[in-house]
GROMACS .gro file of C-alpha atoms in nm:
model
  333
    1MET     CA    1  -0.003  -0.002   0.004
    2SER     CA    2   0.123   0.348  -0.085
    3THR     CA    3  -0.018   0.701  -0.076
    4SER     CA    4  -0.117   0.861  -0.405
    5SER     CA    5   0.117   1.144  -0.444
    6ALA     CA    6   0.343   1.129  -0.751
    7HIS     CA    7   0.058   1.210  -1.000
    8GLY     CA    8  -0.172   1.360  -0.756
    9CYS     CA    9  -0.526   1.244  -0.629
   10ILE     CA   10  -0.897   1.290  -0.677
   11THR     CA   11  -0.919   1.450  -0.334
   12GLN     CA   12  -0.744   1.755  -0.480
   13VAL     CA   13  -1.058   1.845  -0.666
   14PRO     CA   14  -1.227   2.110  -0.458
   15GLY     CA   15  -1.552   2.006  -0.294
   16LEU     CA   16  -1.479   1.644  -0.252
   17LEU     CA   17  -1.383   1.396   0.019
   18ALA     CA   18  -1.284   1.029  -0.031
   19GLY     CA   19  -1.199   0.729   0.187
   20HIS     CA   20  -1.163   0.348   0.199
   21TRP     CA   21  -1.283   0.066   0.405
   22THR     CA   22  -1.098  -0.261   0.380
   23SER     CA   23  -1.198  -0.587   0.534
   24THR     CA   24  -0.965  -0.745   0.791
   25GLN     CA   25  -1.121  -1.096   0.713
   26ARG     CA   26  -1.043  -1.129   0.358
   27PRO     CA   27  -0.912  -0.908   0.052
   28THR     CA   28  -1.221  -0.696  -0.018
   29GLY     CA   29  -1.345  -0.359   0.053
   30CYS     CA   30  -1.512  -0.050  -0.077
   31SER     CA   31  -1.406   0.315  -0.157
   32VAL     CA   32  -1.627   0.626  -0.165
   33VAL     CA   33  -1.622   0.983  -0.313
   34ILE     CA   34  -1.841   1.230  -0.127
   35ALA     CA   35  -1.978   1.563  -0.260
   36PRO     CA   36  -2.127   1.727   0.057
   37GLN     CA   37  -2.269   2.005  -0.151
   38GLY     CA   38  -2.378   1.758  -0.437
   39ALA     CA   39  -2.230   1.723  -0.770
   40VAL     CA   40  -2.350   1.707  -1.109
   41ALA     CA   41  -2.292   1.344  -1.238
   42ALA     CA   42  -2.276   1.116  -1.547
   43VAL     CA   43  -2.185   0.745  -1.621
   44ASP     CA   44  -2.056   0.541  -1.910
   45VAL     CA   45  -2.064   0.174  -1.899
   46ARG     CA   46  -1.858   0.004  -2.166
   47GLY     CA   47  -1.818  -0.359  -2.031
   48ALA     CA   48  -2.063  -0.618  -2.114
   49ALA     CA   49  -2.127  -0.766  -1.744
   50PRO     CA   50  -2.155  -0.439  -1.510
   51GLY     CA   51  -2.269  -0.460  -1.149
   52THR     CA   52  -2.428  -0.103  -1.085
   53ARG     CA   53  -2.675   0.087  -0.887
   54GLU     CA   54  -2.858   0.431  -0.982
   55THR     CA   55  -2.702   0.447  -1.328
   56ASP     CA   56  -3.028   0.521  -1.501
   57LEU     CA   57  -3.066   0.819  -1.271
   58LEU     CA   58  -2.761   0.972  -1.444
   59ALA     CA   59  -2.876   0.965  -1.806
   60PRO     CA   60  -2.904   1.303  -1.985
   61GLY     CA   61  -3.260   1.434  -1.971
   62HIS     CA   62  -3.361   1.276  -1.624
   63LEU     CA   63  -3.491   1.471  -1.347
   64VAL     CA   64  -3.225   1.470  -1.054
   65ASP     CA   65  -2.915   1.682  -1.157
   66LYS     CA   66  -2.703   1.615  -0.866
   67VAL     CA   67  -2.561   1.313  -0.648
   68HIS     CA   68  -2.394   1.320  -0.311
   69ALA     CA   69  -2.149   1.022  -0.340
   70VAL     CA   70  -2.028   0.747  -0.565
   71MET     CA   71  -1.946   0.423  -0.404
   72LEU     CA   72  -1.684   0.157  -0.563
   73GLY     CA   73  -1.688  -0.189  -0.415
   74GLY     CA   74  -1.578  -0.532  -0.421
   75GLY     CA   75  -1.797  -0.838  -0.363
   76SER     CA   76  -1.977  -0.852  -0.694
   77ALA     CA   77  -2.359  -0.782  -0.676
   78TRP     CA   78  -2.345  -0.843  -0.299
   79GLY     CA   79  -2.100  -0.548  -0.251
   80LEU     CA   80  -2.371  -0.300  -0.381
   81ASP     CA   81  -2.514  -0.336  -0.022
   82ALA     CA   82  -2.225  -0.104   0.087
   83ALA     CA   83  -2.389   0.186  -0.095
   84SER     CA   84  -2.698   0.160   0.175
   85GLY     CA   85  -2.418   0.234   0.443
   86VAL     CA   86  -2.310   0.537   0.254
   87VAL     CA   87  -2.673   0.662   0.222
   88ARG     CA   88  -2.715   0.609   0.597
   89TRP     CA   89  -2.387   0.814   0.681
   90LEU     CA   90  -2.497   1.089   0.450
   91GLU     CA   91  -2.846   1.096   0.602
   92GLN     CA   92  -2.690   1.138   0.967
   93GLN     CA   93  -2.483   1.419   0.824
   94GLY     CA   94  -2.790   1.596   0.674
   95ILE     CA   95  -2.657   1.549   0.320
   96GLY     CA   96  -2.905   1.480   0.045
   97MET     CA   97  -3.174   1.616  -0.178
   98ASP     CA   98  -3.454   1.817  -0.008
   99VAL     CA   99  -3.763   1.613  -0.088
  100GLY     CA  100  -4.003   1.809   0.151
  101PHE     CA  101  -4.057   1.518   0.389
  102GLY     CA  102  -3.823   1.395   0.663
  103ASN     CA  103  -3.444   1.401   0.619
  104PRO     CA  104  -3.266   1.494   0.301
  105LEU     CA  105  -3.240   1.201   0.065
  106PRO     CA  106  -2.884   1.101  -0.040
  107LEU     CA  107  -2.837   0.982  -0.386
  108VAL     CA  108  -2.552   0.737  -0.426
  109PRO     CA  109  -2.474   0.565  -0.763
  110ALA     CA  110  -2.237   0.270  -0.730
  111ALA     CA  111  -2.052   0.005  -0.922
  112VAL     CA  112  -1.890  -0.316  -0.808
  113LEU     CA  113  -1.606  -0.557  -0.923
  114PHE     CA  114  -1.580  -0.922  -0.878
  115ASP     CA  115  -1.306  -1.038  -0.639
  116LEU     CA  116  -1.502  -1.335  -0.488
  117PRO     CA  117  -1.214  -1.588  -0.592
  118VAL     CA  118  -0.975  -1.412  -0.344
  119GLY     CA  119  -1.040  -1.567  -0.014
  120ASP     CA  120  -1.373  -1.651   0.141
  121ALA     CA  121  -1.638  -1.533  -0.103
  122ARG     CA  122  -1.903  -1.522   0.179
  123ILE     CA  123  -1.720  -1.227   0.305
  124ARG     CA  124  -1.789  -0.891   0.103
  125PRO     CA  125  -1.853  -0.510   0.169
  126ASP     CA  126  -2.182  -0.445   0.349
  127ALA     CA  127  -2.356  -0.140   0.460
  128ASP     CA  128  -2.137  -0.107   0.765
  129GLY     CA  129  -1.837  -0.116   0.535
  130GLY     CA  130  -1.983   0.157   0.326
  131PHE     CA  131  -2.075   0.372   0.642
  132ALA     CA  132  -1.698   0.317   0.761
  133ALA     CA  133  -1.562   0.423   0.434
  134CYS     CA  134  -1.747   0.753   0.471
  135ALA     CA  135  -1.636   0.783   0.824
  136ALA     CA  136  -1.281   0.761   0.719
  137ALA     CA  137  -1.323   1.006   0.436
  138GLY     CA  138  -1.126   1.320   0.405
  139ASN     CA  139  -0.926   1.543   0.152
  140SER     CA  140  -0.594   1.413   0.222
  141LEU     CA  141  -0.408   1.181  -0.027
  142LEU     CA  142  -0.557   0.843  -0.047
  143ALA     CA  143  -0.389   0.524   0.026
  144CYS     CA  144  -0.345   0.308  -0.306
  145GLY     CA  145  -0.291  -0.052  -0.383
  146ASN     CA  146  -0.449  -0.329  -0.180
  147VAL     CA  147  -0.716  -0.122  -0.014
  148GLY     CA  148  -1.073  -0.026  -0.048
  149ALA     CA  149  -1.233  -0.162  -0.366
  150GLY     CA  150  -0.888  -0.274  -0.495
  151ALA     CA  151  -0.812  -0.491  -0.191
  152GLY     CA  152  -0.909  -0.805  -0.394
  153ALA     CA  153  -0.847  -0.672  -0.724
  154THR     CA  154  -0.656  -0.892  -0.989
  155VAL     CA  155  -0.548  -0.856  -1.346
  156GLY     CA  156  -0.435  -1.078  -1.644
  157LYS     CA  157  -0.709  -1.363  -1.595
  158LEU     CA  158  -0.798  -1.441  -1.967
  159PHE     CA  159  -0.586  -1.769  -1.924
  160GLY     CA  160  -0.703  -1.857  -1.586
  161SER     CA  161  -0.710  -1.693  -1.242
  162ASP     CA  162  -0.411  -1.900  -1.123
  163HIS     CA  163  -0.195  -1.709  -1.377
  164ALA     CA  164  -0.306  -1.372  -1.278
  165MET     CA  165  -0.124  -1.092  -1.089
  166LYS     CA  166  -0.242  -0.844  -0.818
  167GLY     CA  167  -0.449  -0.532  -0.935
  168GLY     CA  168  -0.557  -0.279  -0.690
  169ILE     CA  169  -0.695   0.084  -0.673
  170GLY     CA  170  -0.514   0.415  -0.764
  171SER     CA  171  -0.580   0.788  -0.797
  172ALA     CA  172  -0.429   1.085  -0.985
  173SER     CA  173  -0.506   1.417  -1.098
  174VAL     CA  174  -0.432   1.663  -1.374
  175GLN     CA  175  -0.419   2.047  -1.318
  176LEU     CA  176  -0.427   2.293  -1.592
  177GLN     CA  177  -0.523   2.662  -1.599
  178GLY     CA  178  -0.683   2.666  -1.247
  179VAL     CA  179  -0.879   2.364  -1.306
  180THR     CA  180  -0.836   2.030  -1.165
  181VAL     CA  181  -0.944   1.674  -1.310
  182GLY     CA  182  -0.899   1.383  -1.074
  183ALA     CA  183  -0.953   1.013  -1.119
  184LEU     CA  184  -1.005   0.713  -0.872
  185VAL     CA  185  -0.983   0.380  -1.052
  186ALA     CA  186  -1.020   0.013  -0.904
  187CYS     CA  187  -0.832  -0.217  -1.181
  188ASN     CA  188  -0.953  -0.561  -1.165
  189ALA     CA  189  -0.919  -0.630  -1.547
  190VAL     CA  190  -0.931  -0.948  -1.745
  191GLY     CA  191  -0.649  -0.789  -1.951
  192ASP     CA  192  -0.308  -0.687  -1.893
  193VAL     CA  193  -0.175  -0.348  -1.786
  194LEU     CA  194   0.102  -0.174  -1.969
  195ASP     CA  195   0.274   0.148  -1.958
  196PRO     CA  196   0.151   0.339  -2.273
  197HIS     CA  197   0.468   0.561  -2.263
  198THR     CA  198   0.719   0.269  -2.283
  199GLY     CA  199   0.499  -0.015  -2.406
  200GLN     CA  200   0.618  -0.219  -2.119
  201LEU     CA  201   0.374  -0.461  -1.967
  202LEU     CA  202   0.362  -0.403  -1.576
  203ALA     CA  203   0.114  -0.681  -1.475
  204GLY     CA  204  -0.094  -0.948  -1.644
  205ALA     CA  205  -0.147  -1.312  -1.746
  206ARG     CA  206   0.167  -1.514  -1.653
  207THR     CA  207   0.276  -1.809  -1.854
  208ALA     CA  208   0.253  -2.053  -1.575
  209ALA     CA  209   0.111  -2.029  -1.204
  210ASP     CA  210   0.461  -2.054  -1.071
  211THR     CA  211   0.651  -1.815  -1.277
  212LEU     CA  212   0.688  -1.432  -1.314
  213THR     CA  213   0.726  -1.455  -1.697
  214LEU     CA  214   0.430  -1.256  -1.863
  215ARG     CA  215   0.240  -1.408  -2.151
  216ASP     CA  216   0.124  -1.092  -2.327
  217THR     CA  217  -0.257  -1.176  -2.353
  218GLN     CA  218  -0.311  -0.938  -2.661
  219ARG     CA  219  -0.036  -1.103  -2.862
  220ALA     CA  220  -0.127  -1.445  -2.740
  221LEU     CA  221  -0.495  -1.395  -2.859
  222LEU     CA  222  -0.384  -1.255  -3.197
  223GLN     CA  223  -0.163  -1.568  -3.234
  224GLY     CA  224  -0.462  -1.802  -3.183
  225ASP     CA  225  -0.420  -1.914  -2.824
  226ALA     CA  226  -0.773  -2.001  -2.682
  227PRO     CA  227  -0.858  -1.811  -2.360
  228ARG     CA  228  -1.000  -1.985  -2.056
  229PHE     CA  229  -1.338  -1.826  -2.021
  230ALA     CA  230  -1.452  -1.729  -1.677
  231LEU     CA  231  -1.795  -1.613  -1.555
  232PRO     CA  232  -1.895  -1.292  -1.730
  233GLY     CA  233  -1.853  -1.003  -1.500
  234ALA     CA  234  -1.576  -1.187  -1.297
  235ASN     CA  235  -1.341  -0.905  -1.380
  236THR     CA  236  -1.416  -0.537  -1.434
  237THR     CA  237  -1.230  -0.178  -1.399
  238ILE     CA  238  -1.461   0.068  -1.215
  239GLY     CA  239  -1.375   0.435  -1.155
  240ILE     CA  240  -1.470   0.789  -1.083
  241ILE     CA  241  -1.364   1.103  -1.276
  242ALA     CA  242  -1.410   1.440  -1.110
  243THR     CA  243  -1.350   1.804  -1.181
  244ASP     CA  244  -1.412   2.136  -1.018
  245ALA     CA  245  -1.501   2.288  -1.358
  246ALA     CA  246  -1.868   2.360  -1.391
  247LEU     CA  247  -2.005   2.113  -1.656
  248SER     CA  248  -2.349   1.995  -1.751
  249ARG     CA  249  -2.452   1.639  -1.740
  250THR     CA  250  -2.410   1.612  -2.124
  251GLU     CA  251  -2.053   1.770  -2.095
  252LEU     CA  252  -1.970   1.537  -1.805
  253GLN     CA  253  -2.081   1.237  -2.040
  254ARG     CA  254  -1.797   1.356  -2.278
  255LEU     CA  255  -1.547   1.321  -1.996
  256THR     CA  256  -1.643   0.961  -1.917
  257VAL     CA  257  -1.607   0.875  -2.281
  258ALA     CA  258  -1.275   1.017  -2.269
  259GLY     CA  259  -1.193   0.843  -1.942
  260HIS     CA  260  -1.259   0.498  -2.120
  261ASP     CA  261  -0.991   0.617  -2.386
  262GLY     CA  262  -0.746   0.617  -2.067
  263LEU     CA  263  -0.842   0.272  -1.975
  264ALA     CA  264  -0.791   0.160  -2.346
  265ARG     CA  265  -0.430   0.313  -2.358
  266CYS     CA  266  -0.318   0.095  -2.063
  267ILE     CA  267  -0.536  -0.205  -2.039
  268ARG     CA  268  -0.554  -0.473  -2.325
  269PRO     CA  269  -0.792  -0.612  -2.409
  270VAL     CA  270  -1.030  -0.373  -2.242
  271HIS     CA  271  -1.430  -0.365  -2.235
  272THR     CA  272  -1.461  -0.723  -2.299
  273MET     CA  273  -1.760  -0.955  -2.259
  274LEU     CA  274  -1.612  -1.077  -1.927
  275ASP     CA  275  -1.575  -0.704  -1.791
  276GLY     CA  276  -1.835  -0.463  -1.645
  277ASP     CA  277  -1.601  -0.154  -1.703
  278THR     CA  278  -1.794   0.160  -1.567
  279LEU     CA  279  -1.690   0.509  -1.519
  280PHE     CA  280  -1.846   0.780  -1.323
  281ALA     CA  281  -1.784   1.160  -1.364
  282LEU     CA  282  -1.863   1.431  -1.115
  283SER     CA  283  -1.850   1.823  -1.143
  284THR     CA  284  -1.847   2.010  -0.824
  285GLY     CA  285  -1.847   2.356  -0.997
  286GLN     CA  286  -1.611   2.516  -0.766
  287THR     CA  287  -1.391   2.716  -0.998
  288SER     CA  288  -1.507   2.991  -1.246
  289ARG     CA  289  -1.224   2.886  -1.492
  290GLN     CA  290  -1.346   2.701  -1.787
  291PRO     CA  291  -1.105   2.520  -2.021
  292ASP     CA  292  -1.264   2.400  -2.346
  293LEU     CA  293  -1.414   2.041  -2.341
  294ILE     CA  294  -1.155   1.900  -2.561
  295THR     CA  295  -0.866   2.004  -2.314
  296LEU     CA  296  -1.096   1.875  -2.024
  297SER     CA  297  -1.128   1.539  -2.198
  298ALA     CA  298  -0.769   1.495  -2.254
  299MET     CA  299  -0.693   1.577  -1.902
  300ALA     CA  300  -0.974   1.302  -1.794
  301ALA     CA  301  -0.809   1.050  -2.014
  302GLU     CA  302  -0.480   1.126  -1.862
  303ALA     CA  303  -0.597   1.106  -1.507
  304VAL     CA  304  -0.772   0.773  -1.567
  305GLN     CA  305  -0.449   0.639  -1.721
  306LEU     CA  306  -0.232   0.758  -1.439
  307ALA     CA  307  -0.488   0.623  -1.194
  308VAL     CA  308  -0.472   0.279  -1.347
  309LEU     CA  309  -0.090   0.272  -1.342
  310CYS     CA  310  -0.086   0.389  -0.980
  311ALA     CA  311  -0.321   0.101  -0.883
  312VAL     CA  312  -0.090  -0.158  -1.041
  313ARG     CA  313   0.221  -0.017  -0.918
  314ALA     CA  314   0.109   0.045  -0.568
  315ALA     CA  315  -0.031  -0.315  -0.535
  316GLN     CA  316   0.141  -0.567  -0.305
  317THR     CA  317   0.167  -0.941  -0.354
  318LEU     CA  318  -0.099  -1.143  -0.225
  319ARG     CA  319  -0.115  -1.521  -0.117
  320VAL     CA  320  -0.452  -1.664  -0.029
  321GLY     CA  321  -0.450  -2.044   0.015
  322ASP     CA  322  -0.286  -2.186  -0.294
  323LEU     CA  323  -0.342  -1.871  -0.486
  324TRP     CA  324  -0.026  -1.669  -0.556
  325LEU     CA  325  -0.096  -1.309  -0.700
  326PRO     CA  326   0.249  -1.145  -0.742
  327ALA     CA  327   0.257  -0.765  -0.781
  328ALA     CA  328   0.424  -0.548  -1.056
  329SER     CA  329   0.696  -0.449  -0.812
  330GLU     CA  330   0.824  -0.817  -0.806
  331LEU     CA  331   0.865  -0.814  -1.203
  332GLN     CA  332   1.062  -0.476  -1.170
  333ALA     CA  333   1.286  -0.622  -0.900
   0.00000   0.00000   0.00000
């Protein structure tokens, strides 16, 4: 585990808080980004097997214009329960939409990834975990790697989970002309992760369960190697893009599209039938400066890319029973 610092953090976007909860019983957890004053939000789902909550709410043209937090979690569909704990915490803080009856109503979209093979699958994020992630939230730099939604994340699984490596969660930010765009990404991809600047594979499918030699999934597929198909949705990269620029939901939607470009630069293959790749975008509107949307989109793609690389580089080797999940740092060593 390390702190997101070399390339910034999503908490550097004014108007946001973020925190993790990590289970002590097995590698799983959840992460939350909170907008106490509310934030305009959008979403773009590119994977074919997503696990999500409240994404229809974010479609352009729908009534509600702001949300109050976004939750990312492990535990597959069971992990969506953690969002209920986020709602409970926000309600206790008086954060939410005024509906005219009772307390303000917190709106919390969420997405989950599949980490059930790593340890006891009966243990997953629940409402108490979501509540704890909120209680731990702040505006300091976030821990990255084997924490929160990335605790049980793995990468490089197209030829079997026993050939995989450790994924994780990472954060980054890009600042330009007084505007900040940040990203928080939990990388649990079926594909490999590479550094797009050097072309070097950082983590991915290994040639055998007891070696550190990488197979290069993309090249193997193009050479005709048959993948070992897992359960659809047993992977998934999920994340949140955020900016302090004042954007409409339609403009934010373009940032999510650009964010997926960032995923495609460093994950291959990406957006597969076995992934549920989902990116949210938030606008706090706390700066009067307004770069053009093309520049903001470039910033979003860069922040997402840097967050994925942070997730993999900060990951730590994990052993659970007979399963060995080496980290990228072992290859570098």
